[in-house]
Amino acid sequence: MSQGANQGAIALVPSDRPILRPSEALRPLRILLITPKGHKEEASSQKALFSMAIGVLVSITPPQHTLELVDELFGDPIDFNQPYDLVGITTRTMNVNRAYAIADQFRQRGIPVVLGGVHVSFNYAEAKPHADAIVCGEAEHLWSQVLQDVADGCLRPRYDASDFPPVNEVPPLHYARIFAASKREQVDARKSIPIYMTRGCPYTCAFCVTPNFTGRLYRIQSPETIRAQIEEAKRVFFKPSRYGKTPWFMFTDENLGVNKQRTWEILEILAECDIKFSSFISINFLEDPKTVDLLVRAGCLMALVGFESVNQATLKAYNKGRTNSAQRYAEIITTCRKAGLNIQGNFMTNPAIDTYEDMQATEDFVRANRLMMPIYSIITPYPGTQLYREYKEKGLIVDEDWDKYTAHNLVVRCDNYDPLEYQLRYLNHFLGMYAWPAIVTRVAFNRNKLVNLVTSILFRRNLQDQIVSVKSGLRRPLQQTRYIAEPVASEREVTAD
């Protein structure tokens, strides 16, 4: 498309941006919004019905524009021959190569493409050849400008959230419009509906991109807005069935539990909404009996907790050893289970400090404590994180094939072990957490047995497929020249909540 078309007819503000006209003054646009599937992205039992980034864009797009959603995670086909006015593609590191390929095909047909999302926000130079425009950061206050520039034929190469007012209030999702634009059908109680109560996180965890993308500003939606969204989502997305009459929501908040009083207010509202949900929450909140009781009464199926490790030396390396321990973790899990709250643990292995014995100890801990739907990952330095900067500077990143950045592939130095062996050991211990005896005891000792059973079986199948994929060479880690690197700050000072 011509970047200069009609530009002379538009009055410019001092920042050299066209003056924003009323949204209804724009010509109607036909817009396609795409969620790509990475070439090595695994199937997931926690697959969201739609990308939250896409959901926000749908919700803030003026009504005269026609919207269509394509989600490759669900196998939606892309018709490259439709006369779209704009194609918007959201990116994560693990799917960005596929995003570039899709963008290239549309641009070859003369259709303008805007790329946004976490990965391209921190890799503008890499993404620029594949798009007419790159959106960096939160899109709420710049999306109207993008749409006007598309309508006027004068897209700018870059739209940076830092050049616009800060997003102090996050918009509610328009579930009816999202449902109408997507190809999803209504779901039963076995599938989750995504929603968020809050955005941002005040903590600065080295391996988390949130502080540098959505920022440390913690924004909370009002109780009335939360209630209204839940009711609309239930009406348009959920259908009661023999699997249950209560819908399951997946909270996508970076950290639901930051302000205890506000968290209690949210949970009081949720308790009136007749839903089940899963959410990430800091472990220190689960030591408070009132919070646990409110979570149970509000319908929390499971709380995802970032345990990281059960090895005390590793916890000390992550600056968590002073307050955390495997014994403390076990006590909290037991207390929460007695109160009726399932705990979903998140663990990580790091080849610089974790041994095969540590992997075995992690598997043993998960099985002994009957954790619901445990998650295990290999430390992965994502672009945009403090960890990435530190590892890059130290030469500890050995593979920047973004397709492998799923948190299940070894992409960092592995000096103490053969990389292929370490990768397979990790996957086999992860699979051990979903061995049939582990699944049986997990289902028997936790509430919400149907969700527990279904998700466990799906995880098991997925892990078996991953092991086959690694052994066949489809995602085998790179061989490395062995050397012993100096410890880096990220291995001593990583903090997480």
Short mmCIF file of C-alpha atoms in Angstrom, two decimals:
data_model
loop_
_atom_site.label_atom_id
_atom_site.label_comp_id
_atom_site.label_asym_id
_atom_site.label_seq_id
_atom_site.Cartn_x
_atom_site.Cartn_y
_atom_site.Cartn_z
CA MET A 1 0.00 0.00 0.00
CA SER A 2 1.11 3.59 -0.47
CA GLN A 3 2.32 5.03 2.84
CA GLY A 4 1.96 8.61 1.59
CA ALA A 5 -1.52 8.43 0.07
CA ASN A 6 -3.84 11.26 1.20
CA GLN A 7 -1.30 12.48 3.74
CA GLY A 8 -1.24 16.01 2.40
CA ALA A 9 -4.96 16.42 3.12
CA ILE A 10 -4.62 15.64 6.82
CA ALA A 11 -3.84 18.31 9.38
CA LEU A 12 -0.94 17.31 11.60
CA VAL A 13 -0.42 17.86 15.31
CA PRO A 14 3.06 18.85 16.55
CA SER A 15 3.93 15.18 17.11
CA ASP A 16 3.45 14.69 13.35
CA ARG A 17 0.42 12.46 13.93
CA PRO A 18 -2.84 13.16 12.10
CA ILE A 19 -5.53 14.74 14.25
CA LEU A 20 -7.82 12.02 15.53
CA ARG A 21 -11.32 12.43 14.11
CA PRO A 22 -14.50 11.00 15.65
CA SER A 23 -14.55 7.24 15.07
CA GLU A 24 -17.91 7.38 13.29
CA ALA A 25 -16.34 9.66 10.67
CA LEU A 26 -14.13 6.82 9.36
CA ARG A 27 -15.15 4.67 6.44
CA PRO A 28 -16.08 1.11 7.46
CA LEU A 29 -13.16 -1.31 7.35
CA ARG A 30 -13.09 -5.07 6.93
CA ILE A 31 -10.58 -6.30 9.50
CA LEU A 32 -9.09 -9.77 10.03
CA LEU A 33 -7.42 -10.46 13.39
CA ILE A 34 -5.21 -13.56 13.57
CA THR A 35 -3.76 -15.65 16.40
CA PRO A 36 -1.00 -17.77 14.79
CA LYS A 37 0.12 -21.22 15.93
CA GLY A 38 3.87 -21.64 16.23
CA HIS A 39 5.52 -24.35 14.18
CA LYS A 40 6.57 -26.20 17.37
CA GLU A 41 3.77 -25.01 19.64
CA GLU A 42 2.21 -27.89 21.53
CA ALA A 43 -1.45 -28.64 21.96
CA SER A 44 -2.72 -27.55 25.36
CA SER A 45 -5.51 -28.59 27.67
CA GLN A 46 -5.59 -24.97 28.86
CA LYS A 47 -6.18 -23.51 25.40
CA ALA A 48 -8.06 -20.22 25.71
CA LEU A 49 -11.13 -19.67 23.51
CA PHE A 50 -9.51 -16.53 22.16
CA SER A 51 -6.36 -14.46 22.61
CA MET A 52 -6.89 -11.77 25.23
CA ALA A 53 -4.99 -9.28 23.09
CA ILE A 54 -7.38 -9.98 20.21
CA GLY A 55 -10.35 -9.82 22.58
CA VAL A 56 -9.32 -6.33 23.69
CA LEU A 57 -8.96 -5.13 20.09
CA VAL A 58 -12.41 -6.46 19.19
CA SER A 59 -13.88 -4.76 22.25
CA ILE A 60 -12.44 -1.31 21.47
CA THR A 61 -13.00 -1.32 17.68
CA PRO A 62 -15.83 1.03 16.64
CA PRO A 63 -19.00 -0.80 15.60
CA GLN A 64 -19.06 0.24 11.92
CA HIS A 65 -16.06 -1.97 11.20
CA THR A 66 -16.51 -5.65 10.27
CA LEU A 67 -14.37 -8.03 12.32
CA GLU A 68 -13.33 -11.62 11.66
CA LEU A 69 -11.15 -13.74 13.97
CA VAL A 70 -8.91 -16.62 12.93
CA ASP A 71 -7.24 -18.73 15.63
CA GLU A 72 -4.81 -21.32 14.32
CA LEU A 73 -4.63 -22.97 17.75
CA PHE A 74 -8.10 -24.28 16.91
CA GLY A 75 -7.23 -25.09 13.30
CA ASP A 76 -9.07 -22.11 11.76
CA PRO A 77 -8.11 -21.75 8.07
CA ILE A 78 -6.84 -18.47 6.63
CA ASP A 79 -8.28 -17.25 3.34
CA PHE A 80 -5.55 -15.10 1.81
CA ASN A 81 -7.75 -14.10 -1.12
CA GLN A 82 -10.35 -12.08 0.80
CA PRO A 83 -10.29 -8.30 0.23
CA TYR A 84 -9.50 -7.23 3.80
CA ASP A 85 -8.71 -3.58 4.51
CA LEU A 86 -6.44 -4.59 7.38
CA VAL A 87 -4.92 -7.75 8.82
CA GLY A 88 -3.80 -7.58 12.45
CA ILE A 89 -1.64 -10.37 13.89
CA THR A 90 -0.75 -10.79 17.56
CA THR A 91 2.62 -12.33 18.37
CA ARG A 92 4.35 -14.25 21.10
CA THR A 93 7.92 -15.45 20.76
CA MET A 94 6.88 -19.06 20.09
CA ASN A 95 4.58 -18.13 17.19
CA VAL A 96 6.33 -15.12 15.67
CA ASN A 97 7.91 -17.00 12.76
CA ARG A 98 4.48 -18.21 11.70
CA ALA A 99 3.15 -14.66 12.16
CA TYR A 100 5.84 -13.34 9.81
CA ALA A 101 4.99 -15.97 7.19
CA ILE A 102 1.28 -15.08 7.31
CA ALA A 103 2.03 -11.36 7.14
CA ASP A 104 4.30 -11.81 4.13
CA GLN A 105 1.58 -13.61 2.19
CA PHE A 106 -1.01 -10.91 2.80
CA ARG A 107 1.42 -8.10 1.95
CA GLN A 108 2.29 -9.83 -1.33
CA ARG A 109 -1.41 -9.41 -2.18
CA GLY A 110 -1.33 -5.70 -1.33
CA ILE A 111 -3.22 -6.02 1.97
CA PRO A 112 -1.79 -3.91 4.83
CA VAL A 113 -0.62 -5.82 7.89
CA VAL A 114 -0.17 -4.60 11.45
CA LEU A 115 1.88 -6.76 13.84
CA GLY A 116 1.52 -6.38 17.60
CA GLY A 117 2.08 -8.35 20.77
CA VAL A 118 4.86 -9.05 23.19
CA HIS A 119 7.54 -10.31 20.81
CA VAL A 120 7.47 -7.61 18.14
CA SER A 121 7.21 -4.91 20.82
CA PHE A 122 10.79 -5.78 21.78
CA ASN A 123 12.05 -6.76 18.32
CA TYR A 124 11.02 -3.90 16.05
CA ALA A 125 13.98 -4.20 13.66
CA GLU A 126 13.36 -7.92 13.22
CA ALA A 127 9.61 -7.47 12.64
CA LYS A 128 9.71 -4.36 10.42
CA PRO A 129 10.35 -6.17 7.09
CA HIS A 130 7.20 -8.25 7.62
CA ALA A 131 4.62 -5.52 8.32
CA ASP A 132 3.29 -2.17 7.21
CA ALA A 133 3.13 -1.14 10.85
CA ILE A 134 4.32 -2.44 14.22
CA VAL A 135 2.35 -1.80 17.42
CA CYS A 136 4.60 -1.72 20.50
CA GLY A 137 3.04 -2.12 23.93
CA GLU A 138 -0.56 -1.78 25.06
CA ALA A 139 -2.88 -0.89 22.18
CA GLU A 140 -5.88 0.70 23.95
CA HIS A 141 -4.94 4.33 23.31
CA LEU A 142 -3.33 3.93 19.91
CA TRP A 143 -5.75 1.58 18.13
CA SER A 144 -8.07 4.42 17.05
CA GLN A 145 -5.08 6.13 15.43
CA VAL A 146 -4.14 2.94 13.61
CA LEU A 147 -7.67 2.51 12.24
CA GLN A 148 -7.86 6.12 11.10
CA ASP A 149 -4.51 5.83 9.34
CA VAL A 150 -5.64 2.63 7.61
CA ALA A 151 -8.83 4.33 6.44
CA ASP A 152 -6.80 7.30 5.16
CA GLY A 153 -4.12 5.14 3.54
CA CYS A 154 -1.27 6.56 5.61
CA LEU A 155 -0.16 3.86 8.05
CA ARG A 156 2.95 4.80 9.97
CA PRO A 157 5.76 2.23 10.43
CA ARG A 158 5.51 2.24 14.22
CA TYR A 159 2.91 2.96 16.89
CA ASP A 160 4.47 2.99 20.35
CA ALA A 161 2.30 3.01 23.46
CA SER A 162 4.85 5.28 25.16
CA ASP A 163 3.91 8.04 22.69
CA PHE A 164 0.26 7.94 23.85
CA PRO A 165 -1.40 8.54 27.23
CA PRO A 166 -0.88 5.70 29.74
CA VAL A 167 -3.60 3.07 30.03
CA ASN A 168 -4.80 3.83 33.54
CA GLU A 169 -8.08 1.92 33.13
CA VAL A 170 -8.30 -1.33 31.19
CA PRO A 171 -11.41 -1.83 29.04
CA PRO A 172 -13.99 -4.53 29.70
CA LEU A 173 -14.29 -7.29 27.13
CA HIS A 174 -17.28 -7.27 24.77
CA TYR A 175 -18.01 -11.02 24.80
CA ALA A 176 -20.99 -10.89 22.45
CA ARG A 177 -18.94 -9.18 19.78
CA ILE A 178 -15.99 -11.52 20.30
CA PHE A 179 -18.28 -14.53 19.95
CA ALA A 180 -19.86 -13.11 16.78
CA ALA A 181 -16.45 -12.46 15.19
CA SER A 182 -14.87 -15.79 16.15
CA LYS A 183 -15.42 -19.30 14.85
CA ARG A 184 -15.89 -20.82 18.30
CA GLU A 185 -19.05 -22.56 19.40
CA GLN A 186 -20.46 -22.48 22.92
CA VAL A 187 -18.51 -24.60 25.41
CA ASP A 188 -19.49 -26.83 28.32
CA ALA A 189 -17.97 -27.02 31.80
CA ARG A 190 -14.87 -28.87 30.55
CA LYS A 191 -13.54 -25.84 28.63
CA SER A 192 -12.58 -22.50 30.13
CA ILE A 193 -13.62 -18.99 29.11
CA PRO A 194 -10.82 -16.38 29.40
CA ILE A 195 -11.35 -13.22 31.44
CA TYR A 196 -9.23 -10.76 33.40
CA MET A 197 -9.93 -8.82 36.57
CA THR A 198 -6.64 -6.92 36.70
CA ARG A 199 -3.69 -6.00 34.52
CA GLY A 200 -0.05 -5.33 35.34
CA CYS A 201 2.13 -6.47 38.20
CA PRO A 202 4.25 -4.39 40.59
CA TYR A 203 6.94 -7.07 40.88
CA THR A 204 10.01 -7.23 38.64
CA CYS A 205 10.67 -10.94 38.17
CA ALA A 206 13.68 -11.39 35.91
CA PHE A 207 12.07 -14.10 33.78
CA CYS A 208 8.73 -12.27 33.33
CA VAL A 209 7.99 -9.84 30.49
CA THR A 210 5.03 -8.17 32.23
CA PRO A 211 6.94 -5.26 33.89
CA ASN A 212 8.31 -4.17 30.51
CA PHE A 213 5.14 -4.73 28.47
CA THR A 214 1.95 -4.07 30.40
CA GLY A 215 4.00 -2.34 33.08
CA ARG A 216 4.13 -2.30 36.87
CA LEU A 217 1.00 -0.17 37.13
CA TYR A 218 -1.61 -2.45 38.71
CA ARG A 219 -5.08 -1.73 37.35
CA ILE A 220 -8.25 -3.30 38.73
CA GLN A 221 -11.63 -3.33 37.05
CA SER A 222 -14.65 -2.24 39.09
CA PRO A 223 -16.85 -4.92 40.72
CA GLU A 224 -19.79 -3.83 38.54
CA THR A 225 -17.74 -4.22 35.35
CA ILE A 226 -16.49 -7.65 36.42
CA ARG A 227 -20.00 -8.85 37.19
CA ALA A 228 -21.36 -7.56 33.87
CA GLN A 229 -18.61 -9.26 31.84
CA ILE A 230 -19.11 -12.59 33.59
CA GLU A 231 -22.84 -12.53 32.96
CA GLU A 232 -22.37 -11.65 29.29
CA ALA A 233 -19.68 -14.31 28.82
CA LYS A 234 -21.91 -16.96 30.42
CA ARG A 235 -24.80 -15.98 28.17
CA VAL A 236 -22.91 -16.09 24.86
CA PHE A 237 -20.14 -18.65 25.40
CA PHE A 238 -21.48 -21.25 27.86
CA LYS A 239 -23.97 -24.09 27.48
CA PRO A 240 -24.96 -26.32 30.42
CA SER A 241 -24.56 -30.04 29.77
CA ARG A 242 -24.23 -33.36 31.55
CA TYR A 243 -20.73 -32.20 32.49
CA GLY A 244 -22.09 -29.42 34.65
CA LYS A 245 -24.27 -26.36 34.82
CA THR A 246 -21.54 -24.03 36.07
CA PRO A 247 -19.08 -22.42 33.61
CA TRP A 248 -15.30 -22.50 34.07
CA PHE A 249 -13.40 -19.24 33.62
CA MET A 250 -9.65 -18.96 33.09
CA PHE A 251 -8.34 -15.78 34.72
CA THR A 252 -5.49 -14.38 32.63
CA ASP A 253 -4.38 -11.82 35.22
CA GLU A 254 -0.61 -11.56 35.58
CA ASN A 255 -1.13 -11.66 39.35
CA LEU A 256 -4.60 -11.61 40.89
CA GLY A 257 -3.29 -11.32 44.44
CA VAL A 258 -1.37 -8.07 44.87
CA ASN A 259 -3.63 -5.94 47.05
CA LYS A 260 -5.30 -8.15 49.66
CA GLN A 261 -8.26 -5.86 50.34
CA ARG A 262 -9.04 -5.37 46.64
CA THR A 263 -8.61 -9.11 46.04
CA TRP A 264 -11.18 -9.79 48.76
CA GLU A 265 -13.58 -7.34 47.11
CA ILE A 266 -13.22 -9.14 43.77
CA LEU A 267 -13.73 -12.55 45.39
CA GLU A 268 -16.87 -11.34 47.15
CA ILE A 269 -18.31 -10.36 43.76
CA LEU A 270 -17.25 -13.66 42.16
CA ALA A 271 -18.99 -15.59 44.94
CA GLU A 272 -22.29 -14.14 43.70
CA CYS A 273 -21.68 -15.07 40.05
CA ASP A 274 -22.00 -18.90 40.23
CA ILE A 275 -18.84 -19.77 38.32
CA LYS A 276 -15.76 -21.94 38.64
CA PHE A 277 -12.36 -20.45 37.82
CA SER A 278 -8.60 -20.92 37.86
CA SER A 279 -6.10 -18.17 38.57
CA PHE A 280 -2.47 -17.39 39.30
CA ILE A 281 -1.91 -16.12 42.84
CA SER A 282 1.15 -15.43 44.99
CA ILE A 283 1.91 -18.10 47.57
CA ASN A 284 1.97 -15.65 50.48
CA PHE A 285 -1.75 -14.94 49.92
CA LEU A 286 -2.51 -18.63 50.49
CA GLU A 287 -1.15 -18.43 54.03
CA ASP A 288 -4.09 -16.21 54.92
CA PRO A 289 -7.14 -18.32 55.94
CA LYS A 290 -9.63 -15.62 54.94
CA THR A 291 -8.21 -15.41 51.40
CA VAL A 292 -8.33 -19.19 51.00
CA ASP A 293 -11.89 -19.31 52.31
CA LEU A 294 -12.96 -16.53 49.92
CA LEU A 295 -11.28 -18.29 46.98
CA VAL A 296 -13.21 -21.48 47.74
CA ARG A 297 -16.52 -19.69 48.22
CA ALA A 298 -15.95 -17.71 45.01
CA GLY A 299 -15.57 -20.96 43.03
CA CYS A 300 -11.81 -21.25 42.53
CA LEU A 301 -11.10 -24.62 40.91
CA MET A 302 -7.37 -24.26 41.36
CA ALA A 303 -4.78 -21.64 42.24
CA LEU A 304 -1.62 -21.62 40.13
CA VAL A 305 1.39 -21.01 42.36
CA GLY A 306 4.95 -20.36 41.19
CA PHE A 307 6.90 -22.74 43.43
CA GLU A 308 9.86 -22.77 40.96
CA SER A 309 11.85 -25.45 42.83
CA VAL A 310 11.82 -27.80 45.81
CA ASN A 311 15.62 -27.59 46.15
CA GLN A 312 16.64 -25.15 48.87
CA ALA A 313 19.87 -24.15 47.12
CA THR A 314 17.94 -23.38 43.93
CA LEU A 315 15.37 -21.35 45.84
CA LYS A 316 18.22 -19.40 47.39
CA ALA A 317 19.60 -18.73 43.91
CA TYR A 318 16.20 -17.29 42.97
CA ASN A 319 16.13 -15.15 46.16
CA LYS A 320 13.25 -17.22 47.51
CA GLY A 321 15.13 -19.42 49.95
CA ARG A 322 14.73 -17.18 52.99
CA THR A 323 10.96 -17.53 53.13
CA ASN A 324 10.22 -20.61 51.02
CA SER A 325 11.00 -24.29 51.39
CA ALA A 326 9.61 -27.61 50.18
CA GLN A 327 8.26 -28.24 53.68
CA ARG A 328 6.43 -24.90 53.70
CA TYR A 329 5.04 -25.63 50.24
CA ALA A 330 3.71 -29.02 51.41
CA GLU A 331 2.07 -27.44 54.47
CA ILE A 332 0.30 -24.79 52.35
CA ILE A 333 -0.87 -27.41 49.83
CA THR A 334 -2.29 -29.58 52.63
CA THR A 335 -4.02 -26.64 54.33
CA CYS A 336 -5.55 -25.43 51.08
CA ARG A 337 -6.74 -28.93 50.13
CA LYS A 338 -8.46 -29.33 53.50
CA ALA A 339 -10.18 -25.99 52.87
CA GLY A 340 -11.34 -27.23 49.46
CA LEU A 341 -8.82 -25.41 47.24
CA ASN A 342 -6.74 -27.28 44.65
CA ILE A 343 -3.18 -26.07 44.06
CA GLN A 344 -1.61 -26.15 40.61
CA GLY A 345 2.16 -25.92 41.02
CA ASN A 346 4.54 -24.31 38.54
CA PHE A 347 8.14 -25.60 38.62
CA MET A 348 11.23 -24.80 36.59
CA THR A 349 14.54 -26.48 35.84
CA ASN A 350 17.74 -24.63 35.00
CA PRO A 351 20.68 -26.61 33.56
CA ALA A 352 23.16 -24.25 35.22
CA ILE A 353 22.03 -25.16 38.74
CA ASP A 354 19.57 -28.09 38.62
CA THR A 355 20.74 -31.69 38.48
CA TYR A 356 18.98 -34.89 37.44
CA GLU A 357 18.52 -35.56 41.16
CA ASP A 358 16.70 -32.23 41.44
CA MET A 359 14.40 -33.26 38.59
CA GLN A 360 13.59 -36.50 40.41
CA ALA A 361 12.96 -34.60 43.65
CA THR A 362 10.55 -32.28 41.84
CA GLU A 363 8.62 -35.22 40.38
CA ASP A 364 8.53 -36.94 43.79
CA PHE A 365 7.23 -33.76 45.45
CA VAL A 366 4.46 -33.30 42.87
CA ARG A 367 3.32 -36.90 43.18
CA ALA A 368 3.54 -36.99 46.99
CA ASN A 369 1.49 -33.81 47.30
CA ARG A 370 -0.98 -34.80 44.56
CA LEU A 371 -0.79 -31.42 42.86
CA MET A 372 -3.50 -30.68 40.32
CA MET A 373 -2.30 -30.19 36.74
CA PRO A 374 1.37 -29.43 37.61
CA ILE A 375 3.43 -27.39 35.14
CA TYR A 376 7.15 -27.98 34.62
CA SER A 377 9.33 -25.90 32.32
CA ILE A 378 12.92 -25.29 31.26
CA ILE A 379 14.23 -21.81 32.01
CA THR A 380 13.66 -19.75 28.86
CA PRO A 381 14.96 -16.16 28.47
CA TYR A 382 12.19 -14.45 26.50
CA PRO A 383 12.96 -11.20 24.65
CA GLY A 384 11.81 -8.25 26.71
CA THR A 385 12.83 -9.77 30.04
CA GLN A 386 15.74 -8.91 32.31
CA LEU A 387 16.77 -12.56 32.05
CA TYR A 388 17.11 -12.29 28.26
CA ARG A 389 19.33 -9.22 28.50
CA GLU A 390 21.60 -10.84 31.06
CA TYR A 391 21.86 -14.17 29.26
CA LYS A 392 22.46 -12.42 25.94
CA GLU A 393 25.28 -10.32 27.39
CA LYS A 394 26.92 -13.42 28.92
CA GLY A 395 26.59 -15.51 25.75
CA LEU A 396 24.40 -18.06 27.54
CA ILE A 397 21.71 -18.20 24.84
CA VAL A 398 22.68 -20.83 22.30
CA ASP A 399 19.52 -21.05 20.20
CA GLU A 400 17.31 -18.23 18.96
CA ASP A 401 15.03 -20.36 16.86
CA TRP A 402 11.90 -18.66 18.20
CA ASP A 403 9.80 -21.72 17.37
CA LYS A 404 11.53 -23.50 20.25
CA TYR A 405 10.63 -20.84 22.84
CA THR A 406 7.74 -22.83 24.32
CA ALA A 407 9.41 -23.22 27.76
CA HIS A 408 9.78 -26.95 26.99
CA ASN A 409 12.91 -26.76 24.84
CA LEU A 410 16.52 -26.26 25.89
CA VAL A 411 17.78 -23.00 24.34
CA VAL A 412 20.41 -21.96 26.92
CA ARG A 413 23.87 -23.28 27.68
CA CYS A 414 24.00 -26.74 29.21
CA ASP A 415 27.62 -27.21 30.31
CA ASN A 416 27.21 -29.99 32.83
CA TYR A 417 25.14 -32.42 30.76
CA ASP A 418 24.57 -33.52 27.21
CA PRO A 419 21.81 -31.15 25.93
CA LEU A 420 19.75 -33.94 24.31
CA GLU A 421 19.95 -36.08 27.43
CA TYR A 422 18.95 -33.13 29.64
CA GLN A 423 15.99 -32.32 27.41
CA LEU A 424 14.74 -35.90 27.49
CA ARG A 425 15.31 -36.30 31.23
CA TYR A 426 13.25 -33.16 31.84
CA LEU A 427 10.39 -34.37 29.63
CA ASN A 428 10.38 -37.83 31.17
CA HIS A 429 10.17 -36.41 34.68
CA PHE A 430 7.38 -34.10 33.52
CA LEU A 431 5.60 -37.15 32.08
CA GLY A 432 6.20 -38.93 35.39
CA MET A 433 3.99 -36.30 37.02
CA TYR A 434 1.23 -37.60 34.72
CA ALA A 435 1.87 -41.32 35.11
CA TRP A 436 -1.36 -43.25 35.58
CA PRO A 437 -0.82 -43.86 39.33
CA ALA A 438 -0.18 -40.13 39.78
CA ILE A 439 -3.34 -39.26 37.85
CA VAL A 440 -5.45 -41.72 39.86
CA THR A 441 -4.32 -40.37 43.24
CA ARG A 442 -4.59 -36.78 42.00
CA VAL A 443 -8.20 -37.30 40.97
CA ALA A 444 -9.04 -39.22 44.15
CA PHE A 445 -7.65 -36.64 46.57
CA ASN A 446 -8.73 -33.39 44.89
CA ARG A 447 -12.04 -31.72 44.22
CA ASN A 448 -13.39 -31.17 40.70
CA LYS A 449 -12.54 -34.68 39.61
CA LEU A 450 -13.78 -34.35 36.03
CA VAL A 451 -11.57 -31.36 35.21
CA ASN A 452 -8.69 -33.05 37.00
CA LEU A 453 -9.06 -36.23 34.98
CA VAL A 454 -9.61 -34.58 31.57
CA THR A 455 -6.71 -32.15 31.89
CA SER A 456 -4.36 -34.84 33.20
CA ILE A 457 -5.08 -37.14 30.25
CA LEU A 458 -4.54 -34.29 27.77
CA PHE A 459 -1.26 -33.30 29.44
CA ARG A 460 -0.10 -36.93 29.35
CA ARG A 461 -0.80 -37.28 25.63
CA ASN A 462 0.90 -33.99 24.86
CA LEU A 463 4.06 -34.91 26.78
CA GLN A 464 4.25 -38.28 25.05
CA ASP A 465 4.07 -36.48 21.70
CA GLN A 466 6.82 -34.07 22.76
CA ILE A 467 9.16 -36.91 23.70
CA VAL A 468 8.60 -38.55 20.31
CA SER A 469 9.24 -35.19 18.63
CA VAL A 470 12.56 -34.71 20.43
CA LYS A 471 13.74 -38.26 19.73
CA SER A 472 12.81 -37.94 16.05
CA GLY A 473 14.87 -34.76 15.71
CA LEU A 474 11.98 -32.35 15.08
CA ARG A 475 12.83 -30.30 18.17
CA ARG A 476 16.19 -31.64 19.24
CA PRO A 477 18.36 -29.12 21.17
CA LEU A 478 21.54 -27.85 19.56
CA GLN A 479 24.79 -29.56 20.42
CA GLN A 480 27.09 -27.24 22.36
CA THR A 481 30.78 -26.75 22.94
CA ARG A 482 31.22 -27.37 26.63
CA TYR A 483 32.69 -24.67 28.82
CA ILE A 484 32.08 -23.51 32.37
CA ALA A 485 30.67 -19.99 32.43
CA GLU A 486 30.79 -17.62 35.37
CA PRO A 487 27.54 -17.39 37.30
CA VAL A 488 25.36 -14.55 36.02
CA ALA A 489 23.28 -12.21 38.08
CA SER A 490 20.04 -13.76 36.89
CA GLU A 491 21.00 -17.09 38.44
CA ARG A 492 21.69 -15.45 41.79
CA GLU A 493 19.17 -12.64 41.91
CA VAL A 494 16.02 -13.81 40.12
CA THR A 495 12.96 -12.87 42.15
CA ALA A 496 9.44 -14.15 41.66
CA ASP A 497 6.11 -13.90 43.41
#
